[in-house]
PDB file of C-alpha atoms in Angstrom:
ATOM      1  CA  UNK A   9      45.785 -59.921 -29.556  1.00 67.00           C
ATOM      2  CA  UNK A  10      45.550 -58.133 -32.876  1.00 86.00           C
ATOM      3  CA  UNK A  11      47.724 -55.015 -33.536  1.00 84.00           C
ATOM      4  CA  UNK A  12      44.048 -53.077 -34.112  1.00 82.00           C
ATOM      5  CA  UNK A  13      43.258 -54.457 -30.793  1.00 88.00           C
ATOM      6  CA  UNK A  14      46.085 -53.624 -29.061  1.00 90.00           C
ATOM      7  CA  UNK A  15      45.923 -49.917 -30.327  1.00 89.00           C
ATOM      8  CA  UNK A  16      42.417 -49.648 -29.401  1.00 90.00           C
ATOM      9  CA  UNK A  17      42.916 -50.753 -25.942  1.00 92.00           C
ATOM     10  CA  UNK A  18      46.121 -48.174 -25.372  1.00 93.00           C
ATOM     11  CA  UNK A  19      44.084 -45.386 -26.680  1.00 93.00           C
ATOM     12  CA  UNK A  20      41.051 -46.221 -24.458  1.00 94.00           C
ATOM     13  CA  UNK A  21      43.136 -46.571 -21.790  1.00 95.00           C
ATOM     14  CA  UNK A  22      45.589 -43.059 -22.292  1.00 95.00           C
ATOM     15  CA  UNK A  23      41.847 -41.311 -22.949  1.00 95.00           C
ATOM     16  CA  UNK A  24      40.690 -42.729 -19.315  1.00 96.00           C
ATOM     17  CA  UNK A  25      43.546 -41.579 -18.058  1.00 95.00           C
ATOM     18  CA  UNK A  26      42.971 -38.027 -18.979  1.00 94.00           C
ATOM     19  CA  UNK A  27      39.471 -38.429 -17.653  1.00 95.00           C
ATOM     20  CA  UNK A  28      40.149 -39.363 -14.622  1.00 96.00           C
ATOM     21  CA  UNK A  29      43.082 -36.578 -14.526  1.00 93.00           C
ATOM     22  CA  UNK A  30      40.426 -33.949 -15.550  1.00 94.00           C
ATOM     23  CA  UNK A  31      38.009 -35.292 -13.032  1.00 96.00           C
ATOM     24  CA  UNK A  32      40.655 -35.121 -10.769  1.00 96.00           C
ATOM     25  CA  UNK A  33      41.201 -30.856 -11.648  1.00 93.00           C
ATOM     26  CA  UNK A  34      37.689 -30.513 -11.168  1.00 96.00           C
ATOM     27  CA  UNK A  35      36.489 -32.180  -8.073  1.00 97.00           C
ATOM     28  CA  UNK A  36      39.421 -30.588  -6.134  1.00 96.00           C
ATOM     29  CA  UNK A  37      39.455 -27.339  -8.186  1.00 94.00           C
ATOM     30  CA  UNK A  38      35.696 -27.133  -6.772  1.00 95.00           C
ATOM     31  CA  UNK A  39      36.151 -28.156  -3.149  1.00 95.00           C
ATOM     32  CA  UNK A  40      39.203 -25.741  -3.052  1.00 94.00           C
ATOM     33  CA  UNK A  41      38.215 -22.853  -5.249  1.00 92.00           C
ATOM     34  CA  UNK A  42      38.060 -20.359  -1.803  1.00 92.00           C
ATOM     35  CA  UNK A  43      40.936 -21.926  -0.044  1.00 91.00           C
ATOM     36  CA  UNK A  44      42.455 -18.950   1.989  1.00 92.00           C
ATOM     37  CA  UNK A  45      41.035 -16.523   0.472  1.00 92.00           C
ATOM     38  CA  UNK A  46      38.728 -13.978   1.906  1.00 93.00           C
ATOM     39  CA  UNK A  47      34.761 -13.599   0.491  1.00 92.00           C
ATOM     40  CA  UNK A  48      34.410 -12.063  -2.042  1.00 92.00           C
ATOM     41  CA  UNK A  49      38.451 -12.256  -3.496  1.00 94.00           C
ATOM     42  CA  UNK A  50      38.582 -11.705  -7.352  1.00 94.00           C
ATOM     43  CA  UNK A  51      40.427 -15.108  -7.439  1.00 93.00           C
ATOM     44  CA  UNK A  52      37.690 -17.171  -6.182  1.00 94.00           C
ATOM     45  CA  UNK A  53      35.939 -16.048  -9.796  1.00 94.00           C
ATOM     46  CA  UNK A  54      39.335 -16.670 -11.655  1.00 92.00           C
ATOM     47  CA  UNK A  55      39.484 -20.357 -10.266  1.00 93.00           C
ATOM     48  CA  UNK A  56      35.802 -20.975 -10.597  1.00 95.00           C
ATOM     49  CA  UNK A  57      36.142 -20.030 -14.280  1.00 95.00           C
ATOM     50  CA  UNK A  58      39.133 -22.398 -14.180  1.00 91.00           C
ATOM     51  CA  UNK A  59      37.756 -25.452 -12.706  1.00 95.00           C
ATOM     52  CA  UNK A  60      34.072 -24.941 -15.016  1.00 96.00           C
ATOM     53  CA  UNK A  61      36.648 -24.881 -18.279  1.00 93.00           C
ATOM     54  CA  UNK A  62      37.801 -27.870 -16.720  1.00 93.00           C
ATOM     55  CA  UNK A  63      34.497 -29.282 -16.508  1.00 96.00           C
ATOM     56  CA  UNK A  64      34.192 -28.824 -20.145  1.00 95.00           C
ATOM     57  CA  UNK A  65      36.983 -30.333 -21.497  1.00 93.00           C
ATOM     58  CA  UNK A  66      35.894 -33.361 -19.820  1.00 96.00           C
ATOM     59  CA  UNK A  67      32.893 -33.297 -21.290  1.00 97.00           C
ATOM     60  CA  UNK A  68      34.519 -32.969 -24.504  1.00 95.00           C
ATOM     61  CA  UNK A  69      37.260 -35.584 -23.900  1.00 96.00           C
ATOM     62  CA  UNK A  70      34.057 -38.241 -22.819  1.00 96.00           C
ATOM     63  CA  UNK A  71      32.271 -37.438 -25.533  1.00 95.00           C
ATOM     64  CA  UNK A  72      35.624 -37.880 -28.122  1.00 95.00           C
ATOM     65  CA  UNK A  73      35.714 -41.363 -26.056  1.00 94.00           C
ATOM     66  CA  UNK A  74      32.193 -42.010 -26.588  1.00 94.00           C
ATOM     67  CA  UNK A  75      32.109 -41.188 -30.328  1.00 93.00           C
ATOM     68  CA  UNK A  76      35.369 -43.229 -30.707  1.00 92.00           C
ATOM     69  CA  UNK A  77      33.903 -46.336 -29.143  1.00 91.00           C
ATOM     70  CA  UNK A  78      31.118 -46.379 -31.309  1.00 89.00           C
ATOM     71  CA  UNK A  79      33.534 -47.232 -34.249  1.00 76.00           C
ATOM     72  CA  UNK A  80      32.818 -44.920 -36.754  1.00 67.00           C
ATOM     73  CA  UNK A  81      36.028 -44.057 -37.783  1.00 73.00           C
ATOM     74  CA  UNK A  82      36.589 -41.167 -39.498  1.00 82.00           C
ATOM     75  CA  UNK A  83      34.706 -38.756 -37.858  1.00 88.00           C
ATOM     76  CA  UNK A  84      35.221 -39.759 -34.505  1.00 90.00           C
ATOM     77  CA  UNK A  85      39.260 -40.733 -35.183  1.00 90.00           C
ATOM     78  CA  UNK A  86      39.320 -37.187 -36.043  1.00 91.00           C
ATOM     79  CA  UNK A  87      37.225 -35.746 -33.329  1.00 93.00           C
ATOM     80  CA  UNK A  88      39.196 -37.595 -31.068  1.00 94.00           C
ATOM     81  CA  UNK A  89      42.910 -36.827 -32.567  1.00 94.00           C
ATOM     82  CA  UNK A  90      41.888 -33.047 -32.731  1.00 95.00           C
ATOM     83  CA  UNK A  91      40.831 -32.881 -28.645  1.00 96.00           C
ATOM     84  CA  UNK A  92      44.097 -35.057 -27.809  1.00 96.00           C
ATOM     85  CA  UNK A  93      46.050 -32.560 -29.688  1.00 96.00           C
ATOM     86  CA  UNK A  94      44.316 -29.949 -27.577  1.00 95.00           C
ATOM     87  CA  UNK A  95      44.907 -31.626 -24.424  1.00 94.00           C
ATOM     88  CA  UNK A  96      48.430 -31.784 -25.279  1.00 96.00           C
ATOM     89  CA  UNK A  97      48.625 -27.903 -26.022  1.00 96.00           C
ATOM     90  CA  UNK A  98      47.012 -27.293 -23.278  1.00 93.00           C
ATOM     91  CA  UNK A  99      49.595 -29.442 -21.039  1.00 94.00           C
ATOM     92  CA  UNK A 100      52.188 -27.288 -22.922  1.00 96.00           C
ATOM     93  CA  UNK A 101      51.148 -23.814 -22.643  1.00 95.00           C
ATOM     94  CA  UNK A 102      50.179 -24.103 -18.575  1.00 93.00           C
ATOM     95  CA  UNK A 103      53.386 -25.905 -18.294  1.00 95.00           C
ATOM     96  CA  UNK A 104      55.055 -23.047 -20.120  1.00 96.00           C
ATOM     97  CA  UNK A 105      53.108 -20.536 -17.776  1.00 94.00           C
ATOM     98  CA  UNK A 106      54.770 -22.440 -14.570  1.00 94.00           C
ATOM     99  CA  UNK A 107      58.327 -22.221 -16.260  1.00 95.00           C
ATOM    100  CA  UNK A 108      57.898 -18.137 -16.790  1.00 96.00           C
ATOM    101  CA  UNK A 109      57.183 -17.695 -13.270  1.00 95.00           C
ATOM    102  CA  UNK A 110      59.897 -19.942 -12.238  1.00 92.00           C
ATOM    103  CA  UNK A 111      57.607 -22.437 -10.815  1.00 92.00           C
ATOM    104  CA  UNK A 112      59.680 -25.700 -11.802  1.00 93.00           C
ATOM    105  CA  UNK A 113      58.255 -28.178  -9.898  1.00 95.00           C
ATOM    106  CA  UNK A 114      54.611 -27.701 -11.483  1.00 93.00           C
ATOM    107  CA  UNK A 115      55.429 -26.453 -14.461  1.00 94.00           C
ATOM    108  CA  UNK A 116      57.362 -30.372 -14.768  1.00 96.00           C
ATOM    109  CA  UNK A 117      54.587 -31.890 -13.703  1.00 94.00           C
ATOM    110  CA  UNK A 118      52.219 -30.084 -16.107  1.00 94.00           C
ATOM    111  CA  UNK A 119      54.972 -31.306 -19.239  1.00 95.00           C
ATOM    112  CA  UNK A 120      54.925 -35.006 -17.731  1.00 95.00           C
ATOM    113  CA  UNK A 121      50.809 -34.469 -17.700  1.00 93.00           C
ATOM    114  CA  UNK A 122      51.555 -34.049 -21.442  1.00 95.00           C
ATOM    115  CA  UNK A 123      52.751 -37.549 -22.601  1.00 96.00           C
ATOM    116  CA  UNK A 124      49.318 -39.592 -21.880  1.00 95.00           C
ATOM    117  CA  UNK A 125      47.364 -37.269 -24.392  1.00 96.00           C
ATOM    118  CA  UNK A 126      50.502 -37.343 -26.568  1.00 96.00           C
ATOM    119  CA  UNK A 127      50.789 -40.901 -26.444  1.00 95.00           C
ATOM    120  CA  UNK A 128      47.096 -41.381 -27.201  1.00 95.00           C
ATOM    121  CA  UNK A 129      47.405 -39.032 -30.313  1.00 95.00           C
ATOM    122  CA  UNK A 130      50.705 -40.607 -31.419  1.00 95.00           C
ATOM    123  CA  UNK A 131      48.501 -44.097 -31.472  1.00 94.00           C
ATOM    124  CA  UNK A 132      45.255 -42.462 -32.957  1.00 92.00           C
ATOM    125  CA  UNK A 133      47.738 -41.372 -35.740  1.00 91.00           C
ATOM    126  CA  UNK A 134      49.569 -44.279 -36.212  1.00 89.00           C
ATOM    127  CA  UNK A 135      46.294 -46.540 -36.778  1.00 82.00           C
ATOM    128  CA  UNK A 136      45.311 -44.569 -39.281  1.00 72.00           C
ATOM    129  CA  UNK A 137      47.890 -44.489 -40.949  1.00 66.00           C
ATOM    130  CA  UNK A 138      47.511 -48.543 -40.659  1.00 60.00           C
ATOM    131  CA  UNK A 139      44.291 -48.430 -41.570  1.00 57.00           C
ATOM    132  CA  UNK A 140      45.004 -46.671 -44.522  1.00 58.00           C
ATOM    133  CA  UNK A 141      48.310 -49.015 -45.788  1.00 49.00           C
ATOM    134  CA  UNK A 142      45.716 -52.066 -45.122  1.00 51.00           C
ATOM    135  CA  UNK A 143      42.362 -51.309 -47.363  1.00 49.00           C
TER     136      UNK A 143
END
């Protein structure tokens, strides 16, 4: 297998992952959004509004897959990088919430969450950067 291959397959397979993470947050965000919580609670709105931006960034990380498959790279590699790099900040920042409130346990598992879109990017970068040593 070719080093291109090989970097194409990881980052397929990190983006999938993230998918199916995402899908994950939504389906049970969904099901779950009133869980204990009397009609009519302001927090049923909060995580409805949570679990629809969840929707959306799935939609956004299938359609950074998408473009990405379709080999045109520049644009896509760059689409792609830039919602990797979100996913990752995102990761961060509700793993940084978690810490503040003293939450450990989540806010861990929200940092761990981090290193499959961070791992994507890091390859996304680094065949560029091939790319660009090669032509």
């Amino acid at each position: 297998m070719t080093r291109a291959r090989l970097f194409r397959s990881v980052i397929f397979a990190a983006v999938i992952v993230e998918c199916v993470f995402l899908l994950f947050l939504v389906t049970f965000g969904w099901a779950l959004r009133s869980l204990m919580l009397q009609p009519g609670d302001p927090e049923i709105t909060v995580r409805t509004r949570t679990v629809i931006a969840n929707a959306a960034w799935l939609c956004l990380n299938f359609s950074a897959l998408a473009a990405y498959a379709s080999r045109k790279q520049g644009p896509a590699r760059r689409w792609l990088a830039a919602v990797l790099a979100f996913d990752v900040l995102n990761a961060w920042l509700a793993a940084a919430g978690f810490f503040r409130q003293s939450d450990l346990t989540v806010g861990l598992e929200w940092a761990v969450a981090a290193l499959v879109p961070a791992t994507a990017l890091a390859v996304v970068l680094m065949r560029a950067d091939i790319g660009r040593l090669s032509s």
